[in-house]
Short mmCIF file of N, CA and C in Angstrom, two decimals:
data_model
loop_
_atom_site.label_atom_id
_atom_site.label_comp_id
_atom_site.label_asym_id
_atom_site.label_seq_id
_atom_site.Cartn_x
_atom_site.Cartn_y
_atom_site.Cartn_z
N MET A 1 -98.43 21.11 51.57
CA MET A 1 -99.78 20.91 51.89
C MET A 1 -99.96 19.93 53.10
N ASN A 2 -99.72 19.84 54.07
CA ASN A 2 -100.27 18.89 54.99
C ASN A 2 -100.91 18.08 55.04
N GLY A 3 -100.24 17.05 56.19
CA GLY A 3 -100.79 16.21 56.10
C GLY A 3 -102.37 15.68 57.63
N LYS A 4 -102.73 15.05 57.50
CA LYS A 4 -103.60 14.24 58.80
C LYS A 4 -103.14 13.41 59.58
N MET A 5 -103.51 13.73 60.44
CA MET A 5 -101.60 12.77 61.83
C MET A 5 -103.84 12.09 62.27
N ILE A 6 -103.28 10.82 62.84
CA ILE A 6 -104.07 10.18 63.72
C ILE A 6 -103.70 9.38 63.83
N GLU A 7 -103.50 8.63 65.02
CA GLU A 7 -104.20 8.11 66.04
C GLU A 7 -103.84 6.23 65.32
N ALA A 8 -103.35 5.10 65.09
CA ALA A 8 -103.49 4.09 64.21
C ALA A 8 -104.93 3.49 64.85
N LYS A 9 -104.87 3.48 66.63
CA LYS A 9 -105.81 2.31 66.84
C LYS A 9 -106.96 3.23 65.79
N CYS A 10 -107.28 4.51 65.93
CA CYS A 10 -108.64 4.64 65.87
C CYS A 10 -108.77 3.95 64.40
N LEU A 11 -107.94 3.80 63.39
CA LEU A 11 -108.01 3.27 62.28
C LEU A 11 -108.62 2.11 61.68
N ARG A 12 -109.16 1.75 63.48
CA ARG A 12 -109.19 -0.40 63.19
C ARG A 12 -110.55 -0.38 62.87
N GLU A 13 -111.03 1.00 63.19
CA GLU A 13 -112.69 1.41 63.19
C GLU A 13 -112.76 1.23 60.79
N LYS A 14 -113.51 -0.06 60.86
CA LYS A 14 -114.03 1.23 59.20
C LYS A 14 -114.48 1.80 58.87
N ALA A 15 -115.48 2.82 59.65
CA ALA A 15 -116.15 3.81 60.02
C ALA A 15 -115.59 5.05 59.08
N THR A 16 -114.40 4.99 60.07
CA THR A 16 -113.28 5.54 60.06
C THR A 16 -112.08 6.21 58.86
N ILE A 17 -112.31 4.19 59.17
CA ILE A 17 -110.96 4.54 57.30
C ILE A 17 -112.90 4.64 55.35
N LYS A 18 -113.67 4.63 56.38
CA LYS A 18 -113.97 5.15 55.02
C LYS A 18 -114.26 7.33 54.79
N GLU A 19 -113.71 7.29 55.91
CA GLU A 19 -114.24 9.02 56.07
C GLU A 19 -112.75 9.28 55.20
N ILE A 20 -111.79 8.51 55.02
CA ILE A 20 -110.35 9.66 54.41
C ILE A 20 -110.90 8.72 53.18
N GLU A 21 -110.27 10.31 52.27
CA GLU A 21 -111.03 10.86 50.46
C GLU A 21 -109.38 9.32 49.86
N LYS A 22 -110.84 8.66 49.37
CA LYS A 22 -110.27 7.94 48.41
C LYS A 22 -109.58 8.91 47.73
N LYS A 23 -109.07 8.87 47.73
CA LYS A 23 -107.18 9.30 46.30
C LYS A 23 -106.09 8.47 46.66
N ARG A 24 -105.13 8.91 46.21
CA ARG A 24 -103.70 7.85 46.41
C ARG A 24 -103.15 9.43 46.96
N GLY A 25 -102.32 9.12 47.74
CA GLY A 25 -100.95 9.81 48.36
C GLY A 25 -100.07 8.73 48.94
N TYR A 26 -99.46 9.50 49.64
CA TYR A 26 -98.57 9.31 50.76
C TYR A 26 -99.26 9.08 51.89
N TYR A 27 -98.31 8.01 52.78
CA TYR A 27 -98.23 8.52 54.52
C TYR A 27 -97.05 8.45 55.49
N LYS A 28 -97.34 9.12 56.59
CA LYS A 28 -95.61 8.47 57.70
C LYS A 28 -96.32 7.88 59.28
N TRP A 29 -95.27 6.73 58.74
CA TRP A 29 -95.66 6.56 60.32
C TRP A 29 -94.88 6.42 61.16
N TRP A 30 -95.49 7.20 62.57
CA TRP A 30 -94.70 8.36 63.30
C TRP A 30 -94.76 6.97 65.14
N ALA A 31 -93.48 6.85 65.82
CA ALA A 31 -93.85 6.32 67.16
C ALA A 31 -93.39 7.29 67.89
N ASP A 32 -93.70 7.40 69.30
CA ASP A 32 -92.73 7.97 70.06
C ASP A 32 -91.42 8.24 70.53
N LYS A 33 -90.62 8.29 71.71
CA LYS A 33 -89.37 7.56 71.96
C LYS A 33 -89.20 6.50 71.92
N ASN A 34 -90.41 6.31 72.46
CA ASN A 34 -90.04 4.27 73.88
C ASN A 34 -90.33 4.14 72.61
N ALA A 35 -91.16 3.42 72.23
CA ALA A 35 -91.59 3.11 71.07
C ALA A 35 -90.44 2.65 69.82
N LEU A 36 -89.72 3.98 69.76
CA LEU A 36 -88.84 3.74 68.96
C LEU A 36 -87.54 3.48 69.48
N GLU A 37 -87.01 3.39 70.20
CA GLU A 37 -86.36 2.44 71.23
C GLU A 37 -86.85 0.42 71.47
N VAL A 38 -88.07 0.45 71.00
CA VAL A 38 -88.60 -1.04 71.12
C VAL A 38 -87.48 -1.50 69.76
N LEU A 39 -87.45 -0.75 68.87
CA LEU A 39 -87.34 -0.34 68.11
C LEU A 39 -85.76 -1.14 67.80
N LEU A 40 -85.20 0.10 67.90
CA LEU A 40 -84.03 0.09 68.01
C LEU A 40 -82.58 -0.23 68.65
N ASN A 41 -83.51 -1.14 69.69
CA ASN A 41 -82.29 -1.87 70.81
C ASN A 41 -82.97 -3.54 70.26
N LYS A 42 -84.49 -3.50 69.35
CA LYS A 42 -84.23 -5.10 68.94
C LYS A 42 -83.40 -5.36 67.04
N LEU A 43 -83.06 -4.69 66.44
CA LEU A 43 -82.67 -3.95 65.03
C LEU A 43 -81.39 -3.98 66.41
N GLY A 44 -80.32 -2.70 66.95
CA GLY A 44 -79.16 -3.01 67.32
C GLY A 44 -78.14 -2.90 66.93
N VAL A 45 -78.28 -2.38 66.20
CA VAL A 45 -77.40 -1.55 65.32
C VAL A 45 -76.78 -0.23 65.82
N ALA A 46 -78.14 0.17 67.12
CA ALA A 46 -77.75 1.81 66.27
C ALA A 46 -78.16 2.19 68.50
N GLY A 47 -78.46 3.71 68.50
CA GLY A 47 -79.30 3.53 70.15
C GLY A 47 -80.13 5.33 69.93
N PHE A 48 -81.01 5.91 70.13
CA PHE A 48 -81.99 6.69 70.73
C PHE A 48 -80.25 8.54 69.82
N ASP A 49 -79.31 8.31 70.97
CA ASP A 49 -78.79 9.33 70.69
C ASP A 49 -78.37 9.09 69.33
N ASP A 50 -77.74 8.40 68.92
CA ASP A 50 -76.85 8.05 68.01
C ASP A 50 -77.16 7.64 66.25
N VAL A 51 -79.10 8.76 66.75
CA VAL A 51 -80.05 8.74 65.01
C VAL A 51 -80.40 9.55 65.54
N LYS A 52 -80.94 10.64 66.48
CA LYS A 52 -82.03 11.16 66.48
C LYS A 52 -81.39 12.46 65.31
N SER A 53 -80.58 12.73 65.49
CA SER A 53 -80.80 14.13 64.31
C SER A 53 -80.91 13.71 63.17
N ASP A 54 -81.11 12.23 62.64
CA ASP A 54 -81.17 11.42 61.42
C ASP A 54 -82.66 11.59 61.30
N ILE A 55 -83.74 11.29 61.76
CA ILE A 55 -84.71 11.07 62.32
C ILE A 55 -85.52 11.96 62.09
N GLU A 56 -86.83 12.19 61.39
CA GLU A 56 -87.66 12.95 61.05
C GLU A 56 -88.31 12.59 62.55
N SER A 57 -88.60 14.25 62.73
CA SER A 57 -89.43 14.39 64.19
C SER A 57 -90.00 15.62 64.55
N GLU A 58 -91.13 16.02 65.22
CA GLU A 58 -91.63 16.47 65.14
C GLU A 58 -93.24 16.31 66.45
N ASP A 59 -93.25 17.35 66.84
CA ASP A 59 -93.95 17.19 68.08
C ASP A 59 -93.20 15.85 69.20
N GLY A 60 -92.48 15.62 69.73
CA GLY A 60 -92.41 14.34 70.68
C GLY A 60 -92.12 13.26 69.42
N LEU A 61 -92.65 13.11 68.09
CA LEU A 61 -92.90 11.75 67.24
C LEU A 61 -91.70 11.52 66.45
N TYR A 62 -91.56 10.49 66.22
CA TYR A 62 -90.12 10.30 65.38
C TYR A 62 -91.04 8.79 63.43
N CYS A 63 -90.10 9.52 63.10
CA CYS A 63 -90.93 8.92 61.41
C CYS A 63 -90.21 7.77 61.28
N ILE A 64 -90.61 6.43 61.15
CA ILE A 64 -89.99 5.51 61.47
C ILE A 64 -90.37 5.04 59.72
N TYR A 65 -91.80 5.26 59.07
CA TYR A 65 -92.00 4.68 57.94
C TYR A 65 -92.28 5.11 57.03
N VAL A 66 -92.27 5.58 56.01
CA VAL A 66 -93.28 6.09 54.60
C VAL A 66 -93.78 5.21 53.63
N GLY A 67 -94.25 5.43 53.04
CA GLY A 67 -95.55 4.67 51.46
C GLY A 67 -95.83 5.68 51.69
N ILE A 68 -96.68 4.50 49.94
CA ILE A 68 -97.26 5.24 49.24
C ILE A 68 -98.65 4.21 48.78
N ALA A 69 -99.31 4.82 47.95
CA ALA A 69 -101.03 4.52 47.96
C ALA A 69 -100.99 4.59 46.25
N CYS A 70 -100.43 3.73 45.45
CA CYS A 70 -100.45 4.47 44.32
C CYS A 70 -102.06 3.56 43.05
N LYS A 71 -101.27 2.59 43.37
CA LYS A 71 -102.54 1.30 42.70
C LYS A 71 -103.56 1.34 43.06
N GLU A 72 -103.96 1.58 44.73
CA GLU A 72 -105.29 1.69 45.43
C GLU A 72 -104.75 3.04 46.15
N VAL A 73 -107.17 3.39 47.03
CA VAL A 73 -106.25 4.76 47.05
C VAL A 73 -106.37 4.73 48.84
N ILE A 74 -105.20 5.27 49.43
CA ILE A 74 -104.78 5.71 50.55
C ILE A 74 -106.32 5.02 51.70
N GLY A 75 -106.07 4.89 52.10
CA GLY A 75 -107.47 4.75 52.79
C GLY A 75 -107.16 2.90 53.14
N LYS A 76 -107.14 2.36 52.07
CA LYS A 76 -107.41 0.73 51.64
C LYS A 76 -105.90 0.26 52.19
N ARG A 77 -104.77 1.01 51.65
CA ARG A 77 -103.63 1.20 52.02
C ARG A 77 -103.74 1.08 52.92
N LEU A 78 -103.49 1.87 53.84
CA LEU A 78 -103.29 2.01 56.51
C LEU A 78 -104.20 0.87 56.38
N ASN A 79 -105.52 1.03 55.24
CA ASN A 79 -105.88 -1.19 56.07
C ASN A 79 -105.62 -1.37 56.30
N HIS A 80 -104.93 -1.54 54.81
CA HIS A 80 -103.89 -3.39 55.08
C HIS A 80 -102.54 -3.63 55.60
N HIS A 81 -102.64 -2.26 56.11
CA HIS A 81 -100.93 -2.38 57.39
C HIS A 81 -101.85 -1.91 58.64
N ILE A 82 -102.64 -1.97 58.54
CA ILE A 82 -103.67 -2.56 60.85
C ILE A 82 -104.21 -2.86 60.47
N ASN A 83 -105.50 -4.02 59.56
CA ASN A 83 -106.33 -4.70 59.45
C ASN A 83 -106.04 -5.61 59.03
N HIS A 84 -104.82 -5.72 58.29
CA HIS A 84 -104.90 -7.23 57.81
C HIS A 84 -104.11 -8.24 58.27
N LYS A 85 -103.08 -8.81 57.16
CA LYS A 85 -102.34 -9.87 57.97
C LYS A 85 -100.96 -9.87 57.01
N MET A 86 -99.57 -9.67 57.83
CA MET A 86 -98.96 -10.14 57.25
C MET A 86 -98.07 -10.38 55.94
N ARG A 87 -98.73 -11.00 55.28
CA ARG A 87 -98.79 -11.57 53.69
C ARG A 87 -99.00 -10.00 52.72
N ASN A 88 -99.86 -9.19 53.66
CA ASN A 88 -100.54 -7.91 52.65
C ASN A 88 -99.25 -6.11 53.46
N SER A 89 -98.84 -6.26 54.12
CA SER A 89 -97.28 -5.61 54.92
C SER A 89 -96.74 -5.24 54.87
N THR A 90 -95.81 -4.97 53.72
CA THR A 90 -94.38 -4.94 54.42
C THR A 90 -93.95 -4.15 55.87
N LEU A 91 -95.05 -3.37 56.08
CA LEU A 91 -94.92 -2.90 57.97
C LEU A 91 -95.55 -3.43 58.34
N ARG A 92 -95.96 -4.77 58.51
CA ARG A 92 -96.77 -5.09 59.20
C ARG A 92 -95.47 -6.64 59.38
N ARG A 93 -94.68 -7.26 58.37
CA ARG A 93 -93.30 -7.81 57.58
C ARG A 93 -92.45 -7.62 58.61
N SER A 94 -92.07 -6.69 58.59
CA SER A 94 -90.84 -5.37 59.89
C SER A 94 -90.84 -6.13 61.40
N LEU A 95 -91.80 -5.34 61.61
CA LEU A 95 -92.65 -5.75 62.69
C LEU A 95 -92.74 -6.57 63.72
N SER A 96 -92.85 -7.51 62.32
CA SER A 96 -92.94 -9.16 62.86
C SER A 96 -91.67 -9.45 63.65
N CYS A 97 -91.27 -8.94 63.74
CA CYS A 97 -89.88 -9.89 63.89
C CYS A 97 -88.94 -8.50 64.72
N LEU A 98 -89.75 -7.50 65.02
CA LEU A 98 -88.69 -6.38 66.15
C LEU A 98 -90.31 -6.58 67.17
N VAL A 99 -91.04 -7.10 67.48
CA VAL A 99 -92.15 -6.54 68.52
C VAL A 99 -92.89 -8.03 69.30
N SER A 100 -91.99 -9.35 68.07
CA SER A 100 -93.06 -10.09 68.73
C SER A 100 -91.57 -11.47 68.71
N GLN A 101 -91.64 -12.84 69.83
CA GLN A 101 -90.56 -13.64 70.41
C GLN A 101 -91.94 -14.65 69.83
N LYS A 102 -93.05 -14.41 69.39
CA LYS A 102 -94.15 -15.51 69.47
C LYS A 102 -93.56 -16.51 68.46
N GLN A 103 -94.89 -17.39 68.20
CA GLN A 103 -93.25 -18.76 66.66
C GLN A 103 -95.22 -18.44 66.29
N ASN A 104 -96.31 -19.26 67.09
CA ASN A 104 -97.77 -19.21 66.58
C ASN A 104 -98.64 -17.77 65.71
N LEU A 105 -98.69 -17.50 64.49
CA LEU A 105 -98.62 -16.73 64.01
C LEU A 105 -100.03 -16.18 65.13
N ALA A 106 -100.83 -16.71 64.84
CA ALA A 106 -102.00 -15.86 65.63
C ALA A 106 -101.81 -14.74 67.05
N GLU A 107 -100.24 -15.03 67.47
CA GLU A 107 -99.92 -14.08 69.04
C GLU A 107 -98.74 -13.33 68.63
N ILE A 108 -98.67 -13.75 67.12
CA ILE A 108 -97.62 -12.72 66.55
C ILE A 108 -97.84 -11.84 65.65
N GLU A 109 -99.53 -11.70 65.26
CA GLU A 109 -100.11 -10.92 65.29
C GLU A 109 -100.95 -9.86 65.49
N GLN A 110 -101.22 -10.24 67.08
CA GLN A 110 -101.44 -9.81 68.11
C GLN A 110 -99.93 -8.88 69.16
N ASP A 111 -98.70 -9.64 68.82
CA ASP A 111 -98.05 -8.69 68.37
C ASP A 111 -98.31 -7.24 68.57
N ILE A 112 -98.24 -8.09 67.24
CA ILE A 112 -98.07 -6.54 65.69
C ILE A 112 -98.97 -5.49 66.02
N ASN A 113 -100.70 -5.94 66.79
CA ASN A 113 -101.60 -5.34 66.42
C ASN A 113 -101.38 -4.09 67.69
N ASN A 114 -100.68 -4.57 68.64
CA ASN A 114 -100.76 -4.12 69.26
C ASN A 114 -100.09 -2.61 69.63
N PHE A 115 -98.67 -2.70 68.78
CA PHE A 115 -97.33 -2.43 68.75
C PHE A 115 -98.21 -0.99 68.10
N ILE A 116 -98.36 -1.55 66.54
CA ILE A 116 -99.43 0.03 65.80
C ILE A 116 -100.30 0.77 67.07
N ASP A 117 -101.02 -0.01 67.11
CA ASP A 117 -101.28 0.30 68.33
C ASP A 117 -101.02 2.10 69.47
N LYS A 118 -99.99 1.81 69.20
CA LYS A 118 -98.85 2.38 70.03
C LYS A 118 -98.86 4.10 68.81
N LEU A 119 -98.66 3.93 68.28
CA LEU A 119 -98.02 4.06 66.90
C LEU A 119 -99.08 5.85 66.54
N ASN A 120 -99.04 6.10 65.68
CA ASN A 120 -99.64 7.69 64.35
C ASN A 120 -99.27 7.58 63.18
N VAL A 121 -100.77 7.21 62.47
CA VAL A 121 -99.28 7.98 61.14
C VAL A 121 -100.32 9.05 60.76
N GLU A 122 -99.53 9.40 60.10
CA GLU A 122 -100.07 11.01 58.92
C GLU A 122 -100.18 10.67 57.43
N TYR A 123 -101.19 11.42 56.80
CA TYR A 123 -101.27 10.61 55.32
C TYR A 123 -101.80 11.60 54.72
N PHE A 124 -100.80 12.39 53.03
CA PHE A 124 -101.09 12.80 52.86
C PHE A 124 -102.39 12.64 50.98
N VAL A 125 -102.83 13.43 51.00
CA VAL A 125 -103.71 12.51 49.56
C VAL A 125 -103.85 13.53 48.36
N PHE A 126 -103.67 13.34 46.90
CA PHE A 126 -103.92 13.78 45.85
C PHE A 126 -104.55 14.41 45.12
N ASP A 127 -105.32 15.20 44.21
CA ASP A 127 -106.58 15.17 43.69
C ASP A 127 -105.88 14.42 42.40
N SER A 128 -104.33 15.09 42.09
CA SER A 128 -104.26 13.92 40.76
C SER A 128 -102.99 14.64 40.67
N ILE A 129 -102.14 13.03 40.98
CA ILE A 129 -101.42 12.86 40.45
C ILE A 129 -100.21 11.43 40.34
N SER A 130 -99.81 10.68 39.20
CA SER A 130 -99.42 10.37 38.49
C SER A 130 -98.34 8.66 38.89
N GLU A 131 -98.22 7.64 39.05
CA GLU A 131 -98.24 6.86 39.63
C GLU A 131 -96.76 7.01 39.83
N LYS A 132 -95.86 7.89 38.84
CA LYS A 132 -94.35 7.84 38.16
C LYS A 132 -94.14 8.79 39.25
N ASP A 133 -94.81 9.96 39.68
CA ASP A 133 -94.42 10.90 39.71
C ASP A 133 -94.25 10.52 42.29
N LEU A 134 -95.32 9.60 41.84
CA LEU A 134 -96.15 8.86 43.65
C LEU A 134 -94.28 8.28 44.56
N HIS A 135 -93.38 7.87 43.39
CA HIS A 135 -92.56 6.43 43.73
C HIS A 135 -91.26 7.40 43.07
N LYS A 136 -91.77 8.22 42.86
CA LYS A 136 -90.37 9.62 42.74
C LYS A 136 -90.57 10.46 44.18
N LEU A 137 -91.62 10.62 44.59
CA LEU A 137 -92.26 11.10 45.65
C LEU A 137 -91.07 10.65 48.04
N GLU A 138 -91.33 9.30 47.03
CA GLU A 138 -91.20 8.24 47.95
C GLU A 138 -90.08 8.19 48.61
N ARG A 139 -88.79 8.39 46.81
CA ARG A 139 -87.30 7.70 46.98
C ARG A 139 -86.81 8.98 47.90
N SER A 140 -87.53 10.11 47.28
CA SER A 140 -87.47 11.63 47.92
C SER A 140 -86.85 11.06 49.24
N LEU A 141 -87.95 10.87 50.47
CA LEU A 141 -88.74 11.48 51.76
C LEU A 141 -87.78 9.73 52.03
N ILE A 142 -87.62 8.59 51.36
CA ILE A 142 -86.65 7.63 51.89
C ILE A 142 -85.37 8.15 52.65
N GLN A 143 -85.27 8.54 50.46
CA GLN A 143 -83.10 9.91 51.08
C GLN A 143 -83.57 10.82 52.13
N ASP A 144 -84.18 11.49 52.55
CA ASP A 144 -84.35 12.69 53.24
C ASP A 144 -83.72 13.02 54.42
N LYS A 145 -85.03 11.67 55.42
CA LYS A 145 -84.26 10.96 56.33
C LYS A 145 -84.10 9.64 56.56
N LEU A 146 -83.51 9.31 57.61
CA LEU A 146 -83.36 8.22 58.38
C LEU A 146 -84.75 7.16 58.59
N ARG A 147 -86.03 6.72 57.40
CA ARG A 147 -86.70 5.81 58.01
C ARG A 147 -86.42 4.23 58.48
N ILE A 148 -86.45 3.40 59.55
CA ILE A 148 -85.80 2.90 60.00
C ILE A 148 -86.18 1.24 59.45
N LEU A 149 -87.70 1.88 59.00
CA LEU A 149 -87.97 0.12 58.89
C LEU A 149 -88.67 0.36 57.10
N ASN A 150 -87.72 0.59 56.11
CA ASN A 150 -88.10 1.50 55.64
C ASN A 150 -87.16 1.05 54.32
N ILE A 151 -87.82 -1.11 54.23
CA ILE A 151 -86.30 -0.92 53.49
C ILE A 151 -85.75 -1.00 51.83
N SER A 152 -87.17 -0.65 50.84
CA SER A 152 -87.01 -1.19 49.30
C SER A 152 -85.99 0.26 48.88
N GLU A 153 -85.23 0.85 48.60
CA GLU A 153 -84.17 2.10 47.31
C GLU A 153 -84.43 2.94 48.86
N ASN A 154 -83.58 2.08 50.27
CA ASN A 154 -83.12 3.78 50.91
C ASN A 154 -81.93 3.04 51.44
N GLU A 155 -81.47 4.02 51.11
CA GLU A 155 -80.26 4.39 50.74
C GLU A 155 -79.19 5.65 51.70
N HIS A 156 -79.82 5.42 51.98
CA HIS A 156 -79.98 7.29 53.26
C HIS A 156 -78.41 6.72 53.86
N LYS A 157 -77.73 7.33 53.74
CA LYS A 157 -76.50 7.33 54.07
C LYS A 157 -76.15 6.29 55.75
N LYS A 158 -77.21 6.70 56.71
CA LYS A 158 -76.45 5.79 57.94
C LYS A 158 -77.91 4.52 57.87
N ALA A 159 -78.95 3.91 57.10
CA ALA A 159 -79.45 3.26 56.55
C ALA A 159 -78.68 2.10 56.38
N GLY A 160 -77.57 1.85 55.39
CA GLY A 160 -77.37 0.61 54.87
C GLY A 160 -77.76 -0.76 57.19
N PRO A 161 -76.95 -0.43 58.50
CA PRO A 161 -77.25 -1.08 58.78
C PRO A 161 -78.31 -1.75 59.79
N PHE A 162 -79.38 -0.22 58.81
CA PHE A 162 -80.07 -0.90 59.23
C PHE A 162 -81.87 -2.17 58.74
N VAL A 163 -80.77 -1.57 57.46
CA VAL A 163 -81.58 -2.98 56.66
C VAL A 163 -80.89 -3.58 56.12
N ASP A 164 -80.46 -4.39 56.93
CA ASP A 164 -78.77 -5.27 56.30
C ASP A 164 -79.96 -6.42 57.67
N GLU A 165 -79.39 -5.33 58.93
CA GLU A 165 -79.89 -6.39 60.01
C GLU A 165 -81.90 -6.82 60.08
N LEU A 166 -82.04 -5.50 59.20
CA LEU A 166 -83.98 -4.90 59.30
C LEU A 166 -84.23 -7.48 58.45
N LYS A 167 -82.99 -7.14 57.47
CA LYS A 167 -83.70 -8.54 56.76
C LYS A 167 -83.48 -9.59 57.07
N ARG A 168 -82.00 -9.44 57.64
CA ARG A 168 -82.13 -10.41 58.97
C ARG A 168 -83.25 -10.89 59.89
N LEU A 169 -83.30 -10.46 60.27
CA LEU A 169 -84.74 -10.69 61.53
C LEU A 169 -85.23 -11.16 60.92
N ARG A 170 -86.17 -10.64 59.01
CA ARG A 170 -87.68 -10.56 59.08
C ARG A 170 -87.70 -11.87 57.63
N LYS A 171 -86.07 -13.01 58.00
CA LYS A 171 -85.98 -14.25 57.19
C LYS A 171 -86.17 -14.58 58.59
N GLU A 172 -85.27 -14.85 59.62
CA GLU A 172 -85.31 -15.59 60.39
C GLU A 172 -86.85 -15.78 60.82
N MET A 173 -87.64 -14.81 61.24
CA MET A 173 -88.91 -14.51 61.32
C MET A 173 -90.08 -16.16 60.55
N LYS A 174 -88.94 -15.42 59.47
CA LYS A 174 -90.35 -16.86 58.42
C LYS A 174 -89.51 -17.73 57.76
N ALA A 175 -88.33 -17.92 58.58
CA ALA A 175 -88.23 -19.91 59.04
C ALA A 175 -88.87 -20.10 60.31
N LYS A 176 -89.22 -19.66 61.05
CA LYS A 176 -89.49 -19.46 62.49
C LYS A 176 -90.58 -19.79 62.35
N ILE A 177 -91.83 -18.94 61.63
CA ILE A 177 -93.06 -18.89 60.77
C ILE A 177 -93.57 -20.71 60.72
N LYS A 178 -92.16 -20.76 59.50
CA LYS A 178 -92.85 -22.14 58.34
C LYS A 178 -92.58 -23.12 59.72
N SER A 179 -91.34 -22.88 60.65
CA SER A 179 -90.89 -24.20 61.02
C SER A 179 -91.97 -25.26 62.33
N ALA A 180 -92.95 -23.44 62.18
CA ALA A 180 -93.45 -23.78 63.47
C ALA A 180 -95.44 -23.93 62.78
N LYS A 181 -94.94 -24.31 62.14
CA LYS A 181 -96.44 -24.80 60.61
C LYS A 181 -96.06 -25.74 60.16
N ASN A 182 -95.05 -26.53 59.65
CA ASN A 182 -94.63 -27.70 59.77
C ASN A 182 -93.42 -28.56 60.37
N PRO A 183 -93.68 -28.56 62.11
CA PRO A 183 -92.34 -28.98 62.94
C PRO A 183 -91.71 -30.68 62.50
N ASN A 184 -92.43 -30.94 61.43
CA ASN A 184 -91.34 -32.72 61.16
C ASN A 184 -90.98 -31.71 60.52
#
């Protein structure tokens, strides 16, 4: 099965989202080497040379995150990641602590958007697949290669330090946002 690769910034247009088949499926987020190194540097766990053979790569891009759309169609799920706020997307929550040093929520969201616009997303749709089978597929994809932004069920042999650090940074970002909202 072949997926369709598209620049994430193209999905900011509602018309482009509407062109995606209204089916369940899965997706992969891809970063070029520069964007990947931004994430790796912030995580501080390993450098590019330490992980490049463990990360799925294709045409100079590196897969950093895998997800599924099982309770909604894939276009709607991608729209949450690209055009909605952090509360609607685990990917956006992870990126918030890696690509922004701001405390103002609107500025953090803008930093996330700017970074997402440098990424590509590949999506795969199914005519018919059960929710159970989609979850199995997602788990398999996460275990198969190192996905540095996947937290849940990420048991890849090199994932532990990435998962731990990403959880820590996300917790810090959550506290920073909370304190900015309630300075007293």
